[in-house]
């Protein structure tokens, strides 16, 4: 009876958590898209490039000082209250040190990117280190205890603050400071909200034994974070350094548009999967089943999103961003392939961490970086941001299959079985893309306005849905059974 009740609680929390995480990401990205469209109309690509340089500086310091404490607290079984004060104190010290260091290092970044205007922006947004690291450490329990309703409020409050501040200042100043101040306001509001929705108040206290225990897990997360930063931001660094801040603004916009939709589902599922997988440690049959269901659902949604972006990128840019952003079209089409791979690869990340094997993630991140940096420079120099986009896709594709094979072996799942869960989505996506092409050129004759764009998206999604219903009748039937099991308090 106790085990059944425990599974009941876990299942109910997972279901409720899924709703809140999904809602948070929907609102967060909806506000993000609204903000991007409005700001892209008001500001120049160079403004986005300057902010991009400042965020790169922030990211470098963040990655090289990552403690991995939050991941360690989530992964650790049992109560973690006795670790919280130590974790918060060390994080607070880290925030102060990072802000001071970045303030004095700002001229270096201005010189490195040959953009003196970025110096003051780097210094100001360094305040985000203070706000983020002084945030109530118990926000980690939102994930640990699957309390995603609180995480929703915490996340969205900062997003709204960022949106309102940035848009207001963009209308009044028409400068990069709109982006910088919006970014800071988001972090500040989240810090305040973390103390208003959590009764716990951290104390300045360091237990070195507890800190060492957390760091023993976090060290691999720390190493992996550094490698993942260069794997994900190395392309930005090359574009900003080798080409220009304006090119960086174009490239980052292309990356945002191409990757955001395809990776949103992966982020939602990963947020839920890590604590859920952690609770299923040692129960391989249940873990295998949960993993394959997540793989299937991720593929079913990420494939059509990537396909729609690939086919309609020229029309999306022309209608929503305007002619000054036309150089991002080809990079978007290339990078949406990366977004698709990344979305499906993300299903394995929480699995590795939940099994307490972050070293695997670190090794693959290192291999990824070696491949990426070996081809990034020549392709960027020769083809510009299109070459950068190609390098990103090639490097990630090279580790995608080997990484997936390793993840599957960890829980005894055959690679071919994993692959079978993607085939229907891929076939449905190709049929959908073909139908969009036919309607675009045979029905609308290439003359796409916003009503035609909506029509093409609906035609594509309907085509995909019909194809999936035909190809996946068995899974849809099983999916109903899965939902019934969850409602009846079993996973």
mmCIF file of N, CA and C in Angstrom, residues 371-444:
data_model
loop_
_atom_site.group_PDB
_atom_site.id
_atom_site.type_symbol
_atom_site.label_atom_id
_atom_site.label_comp_id
_atom_site.label_asym_id
_atom_site.label_seq_id
_atom_site.Cartn_x
_atom_site.Cartn_y
_atom_site.Cartn_z
ATOM 1 N N UNK A 371 35.656 18.665 -32.575
ATOM 2 C CA UNK A 371 35.172 18.636 -33.958
ATOM 3 C C UNK A 371 34.726 20.026 -34.398
ATOM 4 N N UNK A 372 33.956 20.699 -33.532
ATOM 5 C CA UNK A 372 33.425 22.018 -33.879
ATOM 6 C C UNK A 372 34.534 23.020 -34.175
ATOM 7 N N UNK A 373 35.525 23.088 -33.285
ATOM 8 C CA UNK A 373 36.564 24.101 -33.450
ATOM 9 C C UNK A 373 37.532 23.768 -34.583
ATOM 10 N N UNK A 374 37.561 22.512 -34.998
ATOM 11 C CA UNK A 374 38.440 22.153 -36.111
ATOM 12 C C UNK A 374 37.869 22.600 -37.457
ATOM 13 N N UNK A 375 36.557 22.808 -37.524
ATOM 14 C CA UNK A 375 35.934 23.201 -38.799
ATOM 15 C C UNK A 375 35.294 24.587 -38.748
ATOM 16 N N UNK A 376 35.169 25.149 -37.558
ATOM 17 C CA UNK A 376 34.457 26.418 -37.409
ATOM 18 C C UNK A 376 35.169 27.577 -38.106
ATOM 19 N N UNK A 377 36.472 27.685 -37.881
ATOM 20 C CA UNK A 377 37.216 28.821 -38.443
ATOM 21 C C UNK A 377 37.221 28.815 -39.973
ATOM 22 N N UNK A 378 37.636 27.707 -40.617
ATOM 23 C CA UNK A 378 37.681 27.747 -42.089
ATOM 24 C C UNK A 378 36.317 27.971 -42.729
ATOM 25 N N UNK A 379 35.266 27.364 -42.170
ATOM 26 C CA UNK A 379 33.940 27.536 -42.764
ATOM 27 C C UNK A 379 33.405 28.953 -42.547
ATOM 28 N N UNK A 380 33.690 29.533 -41.379
ATOM 29 C CA UNK A 380 33.234 30.900 -41.104
ATOM 30 C C UNK A 380 33.948 31.911 -41.997
ATOM 31 N N UNK A 381 35.262 31.751 -42.143
ATOM 32 C CA UNK A 381 36.041 32.671 -42.977
ATOM 33 C C UNK A 381 35.585 32.601 -44.432
ATOM 34 N N UNK A 382 35.290 31.392 -44.912
ATOM 35 C CA UNK A 382 34.952 31.215 -46.326
ATOM 36 C C UNK A 382 33.499 31.572 -46.644
ATOM 37 N N UNK A 383 32.570 31.196 -45.749
ATOM 38 C CA UNK A 383 31.149 31.352 -46.075
ATOM 39 C C UNK A 383 30.382 32.302 -45.143
ATOM 40 N N UNK A 384 31.059 32.930 -44.193
ATOM 41 C CA UNK A 384 30.368 33.839 -43.286
ATOM 42 C C UNK A 384 29.488 33.091 -42.294
ATOM 43 N N UNK A 385 28.354 33.697 -41.926
ATOM 44 C CA UNK A 385 27.499 33.058 -40.922
ATOM 45 C C UNK A 385 26.827 31.796 -41.461
ATOM 46 N N UNK A 386 26.727 31.669 -42.777
ATOM 47 C CA UNK A 386 26.231 30.411 -43.345
ATOM 48 C C UNK A 386 27.227 29.282 -43.067
ATOM 49 N N UNK A 387 28.520 29.574 -43.189
ATOM 50 C CA UNK A 387 29.549 28.585 -42.883
ATOM 51 C C UNK A 387 29.561 28.218 -41.414
ATOM 52 N N UNK A 388 29.353 29.216 -40.550
ATOM 53 C CA UNK A 388 29.261 28.943 -39.116
ATOM 54 C C UNK A 388 28.112 27.982 -38.837
ATOM 55 N N UNK A 389 26.995 28.220 -39.481
ATOM 56 C CA UNK A 389 25.819 27.363 -39.300
ATOM 57 C C UNK A 389 26.107 25.932 -39.736
ATOM 58 N N UNK A 390 26.791 25.780 -40.863
ATOM 59 C CA UNK A 390 27.142 24.439 -41.342
ATOM 60 C C UNK A 390 28.061 23.724 -40.362
ATOM 61 N N UNK A 391 29.027 24.444 -39.805
ATOM 62 C CA UNK A 391 29.959 23.846 -38.846
ATOM 63 C C UNK A 391 29.226 23.334 -37.615
ATOM 64 N N UNK A 392 28.255 24.101 -37.142
ATOM 65 C CA UNK A 392 27.479 23.710 -35.961
ATOM 66 C C UNK A 392 26.710 22.417 -36.222
ATOM 67 N N UNK A 393 26.090 22.319 -37.384
ATOM 68 C CA UNK A 393 25.320 21.117 -37.723
ATOM 69 C C UNK A 393 26.232 19.901 -37.862
ATOM 70 N N UNK A 394 27.328 20.048 -38.581
ATOM 71 C CA UNK A 394 28.250 18.930 -38.820
ATOM 72 C C UNK A 394 28.827 18.406 -37.513
ATOM 73 N N UNK A 395 29.266 19.308 -36.640
ATOM 74 C CA UNK A 395 29.896 18.898 -35.383
ATOM 75 C C UNK A 395 28.917 18.157 -34.482
ATOM 76 N N UNK A 396 27.684 18.650 -34.402
ATOM 77 C CA UNK A 396 26.710 17.990 -33.520
ATOM 78 C C UNK A 396 26.251 16.661 -34.100
ATOM 79 N N UNK A 397 26.087 16.617 -35.411
ATOM 80 C CA UNK A 397 25.675 15.369 -36.056
ATOM 81 C C UNK A 397 26.705 14.269 -35.834
ATOM 82 N N UNK A 398 27.984 14.643 -35.736
ATOM 83 C CA UNK A 398 29.059 13.658 -35.571
ATOM 84 C C UNK A 398 28.992 12.933 -34.232
ATOM 85 N N UNK A 399 28.435 13.579 -33.195
ATOM 86 C CA UNK A 399 28.356 12.918 -31.882
ATOM 87 C C UNK A 399 26.946 12.455 -31.538
ATOM 88 N N UNK A 400 25.981 12.788 -32.379
ATOM 89 C CA UNK A 400 24.585 12.487 -32.062
ATOM 90 C C UNK A 400 24.329 10.984 -31.935
ATOM 91 N N UNK A 401 24.720 10.223 -32.954
ATOM 92 C CA UNK A 401 24.464 8.780 -32.937
ATOM 93 C C UNK A 401 25.295 8.064 -31.868
ATOM 94 N N UNK A 402 26.619 8.288 -31.790
ATOM 95 C CA UNK A 402 27.396 7.630 -30.722
ATOM 96 C C UNK A 402 26.865 7.953 -29.326
ATOM 97 N N UNK A 403 26.478 9.203 -29.099
ATOM 98 C CA UNK A 403 25.946 9.585 -27.793
ATOM 99 C C UNK A 403 24.645 8.875 -27.490
ATOM 100 N N UNK A 404 23.801 8.744 -28.492
ATOM 101 C CA UNK A 404 22.526 8.054 -28.300
ATOM 102 C C UNK A 404 22.740 6.578 -27.989
ATOM 103 N N UNK A 405 23.684 5.948 -28.680
ATOM 104 C CA UNK A 405 23.983 4.531 -28.434
ATOM 105 C C UNK A 405 24.426 4.315 -26.994
ATOM 106 N N UNK A 406 25.289 5.187 -26.498
ATOM 107 C CA UNK A 406 25.763 5.076 -25.112
ATOM 108 C C UNK A 406 24.607 5.243 -24.133
ATOM 109 N N UNK A 407 23.750 6.230 -24.375
ATOM 110 C CA UNK A 407 22.606 6.452 -23.489
ATOM 111 C C UNK A 407 21.689 5.238 -23.442
ATOM 112 N N UNK A 408 21.443 4.651 -24.600
ATOM 113 C CA UNK A 408 20.575 3.472 -24.658
ATOM 114 C C UNK A 408 21.178 2.291 -23.902
ATOM 115 N N UNK A 409 22.471 2.103 -24.041
ATOM 116 C CA UNK A 409 23.128 0.985 -23.363
ATOM 117 C C UNK A 409 23.083 1.115 -21.847
ATOM 118 N N UNK A 410 23.042 2.340 -21.353
ATOM 119 C CA UNK A 410 23.005 2.561 -19.907
ATOM 120 C C UNK A 410 21.797 1.898 -19.260
ATOM 121 N N UNK A 411 20.693 1.822 -19.999
ATOM 122 C CA UNK A 411 19.481 1.229 -19.422
ATOM 123 C C UNK A 411 19.016 -0.004 -20.203
ATOM 124 N N UNK A 412 19.891 -0.527 -21.060
ATOM 125 C CA UNK A 412 19.587 -1.776 -21.750
ATOM 126 C C UNK A 412 18.600 -1.663 -22.889
ATOM 127 N N UNK A 413 18.533 -0.510 -23.544
ATOM 128 C CA UNK A 413 17.654 -0.320 -24.699
ATOM 129 C C UNK A 413 18.476 -0.444 -25.975
ATOM 130 N N UNK A 414 18.014 -1.245 -26.924
ATOM 131 C CA UNK A 414 18.727 -1.398 -28.185
ATOM 132 C C UNK A 414 18.578 -0.138 -29.038
ATOM 133 N N UNK A 415 19.660 0.198 -29.755
ATOM 134 C CA UNK A 415 19.659 1.413 -30.569
ATOM 135 C C UNK A 415 18.582 1.359 -31.653
ATOM 136 N N UNK A 416 18.403 0.203 -32.279
ATOM 137 C CA UNK A 416 17.394 0.083 -33.331
ATOM 138 C C UNK A 416 15.989 0.316 -32.791
ATOM 139 N N UNK A 417 15.772 -0.082 -31.546
ATOM 140 C CA UNK A 417 14.467 0.163 -30.930
ATOM 141 C C UNK A 417 14.256 1.656 -30.732
ATOM 142 N N UNK A 418 15.323 2.350 -30.333
ATOM 143 C CA UNK A 418 15.251 3.808 -30.202
ATOM 144 C C UNK A 418 14.959 4.442 -31.559
ATOM 145 N N UNK A 419 15.654 3.962 -32.599
ATOM 146 C CA UNK A 419 15.496 4.529 -33.936
ATOM 147 C C UNK A 419 14.073 4.344 -34.456
ATOM 148 N N UNK A 420 13.466 3.214 -34.137
ATOM 149 C CA UNK A 420 12.099 2.948 -34.578
ATOM 150 C C UNK A 420 11.113 3.994 -34.062
ATOM 151 N N UNK A 421 11.438 4.594 -32.927
ATOM 152 C CA UNK A 421 10.547 5.588 -32.335
ATOM 153 C C UNK A 421 10.627 6.938 -33.048
ATOM 154 N N UNK A 422 11.546 7.065 -34.023
ATOM 155 C CA UNK A 422 11.702 8.319 -34.765
ATOM 156 C C UNK A 422 11.216 8.228 -36.208
ATOM 157 N N UNK A 423 11.108 7.016 -36.739
ATOM 158 C CA UNK A 423 10.860 6.844 -38.172
ATOM 159 C C UNK A 423 9.549 7.479 -38.621
ATOM 160 N N UNK A 424 8.476 7.218 -37.913
ATOM 161 C CA UNK A 424 7.174 7.763 -38.316
ATOM 162 C C UNK A 424 7.179 9.286 -38.329
ATOM 163 N N UNK A 425 7.826 9.875 -37.340
ATOM 164 C CA UNK A 425 7.901 11.339 -37.273
ATOM 165 C C UNK A 425 8.664 11.894 -38.468
ATOM 166 N N UNK A 426 9.755 11.221 -38.849
ATOM 167 C CA UNK A 426 10.558 11.672 -39.986
ATOM 168 C C UNK A 426 9.771 11.564 -41.289
ATOM 169 N N UNK A 427 9.080 10.447 -41.479
ATOM 170 C CA UNK A 427 8.277 10.257 -42.692
ATOM 171 C C UNK A 427 7.160 11.293 -42.758
ATOM 172 N N UNK A 428 6.473 11.484 -41.643
ATOM 173 C CA UNK A 428 5.399 12.473 -41.595
ATOM 174 C C UNK A 428 5.894 13.871 -41.894
ATOM 175 N N UNK A 429 7.087 14.193 -41.415
ATOM 176 C CA UNK A 429 7.674 15.515 -41.645
ATOM 177 C C UNK A 429 7.978 15.734 -43.125
ATOM 178 N N UNK A 430 8.543 14.737 -43.780
ATOM 179 C CA UNK A 430 8.868 14.865 -45.205
ATOM 180 C C UNK A 430 7.608 15.044 -46.053
ATOM 181 N N UNK A 431 6.571 14.282 -45.743
ATOM 182 C CA UNK A 431 5.307 14.425 -46.474
ATOM 183 C C UNK A 431 4.718 15.815 -46.241
ATOM 184 N N UNK A 432 4.784 16.282 -45.011
ATOM 185 C CA UNK A 432 4.288 17.617 -44.670
ATOM 186 C C UNK A 432 5.026 18.701 -45.458
ATOM 187 N N UNK A 433 6.361 18.610 -45.516
ATOM 188 C CA UNK A 433 7.159 19.607 -46.226
ATOM 189 C C UNK A 433 6.819 19.622 -47.714
ATOM 190 N N UNK A 434 6.611 18.443 -48.282
ATOM 191 C CA UNK A 434 6.232 18.368 -49.688
ATOM 192 C C UNK A 434 4.893 19.031 -49.952
ATOM 193 N N UNK A 435 3.953 18.831 -49.053
ATOM 194 C CA UNK A 435 2.630 19.427 -49.213
ATOM 195 C C UNK A 435 2.677 20.949 -49.067
ATOM 196 N N UNK A 436 3.496 21.431 -48.135
ATOM 197 C CA UNK A 436 3.657 22.882 -47.978
ATOM 198 C C UNK A 436 4.229 23.493 -49.256
ATOM 199 N N UNK A 437 5.213 22.822 -49.840
ATOM 200 C CA UNK A 437 5.835 23.316 -51.075
ATOM 201 C C UNK A 437 4.799 23.406 -52.199
ATOM 202 N N UNK A 438 3.990 22.370 -52.330
ATOM 203 C CA UNK A 438 2.979 22.352 -53.394
ATOM 204 C C UNK A 438 1.982 23.486 -53.208
ATOM 205 N N UNK A 439 1.464 23.652 -52.004
ATOM 206 C CA UNK A 439 0.482 24.710 -51.750
ATOM 207 C C UNK A 439 1.094 26.102 -51.916
ATOM 208 N N UNK A 440 2.352 26.241 -51.501
ATOM 209 C CA UNK A 440 2.993 27.559 -51.577
ATOM 210 C C UNK A 440 3.132 28.027 -53.015
ATOM 211 N N UNK A 441 3.528 27.109 -53.911
ATOM 212 C CA UNK A 441 3.820 27.522 -55.278
ATOM 213 C C UNK A 441 2.685 27.233 -56.260
ATOM 214 N N UNK A 442 1.833 26.247 -55.984
ATOM 215 C CA UNK A 442 0.738 25.927 -56.890
ATOM 216 C C UNK A 442 -0.540 26.685 -56.543
ATOM 217 N N UNK A 443 -0.765 26.901 -55.249
ATOM 218 C CA UNK A 443 -1.996 27.575 -54.822
ATOM 219 C C UNK A 443 -1.771 29.072 -54.626
ATOM 220 N N UNK A 444 -0.715 29.420 -53.875
ATOM 221 C CA UNK A 444 -0.457 30.836 -53.577
ATOM 222 C C UNK A 444 0.547 31.472 -54.537
#
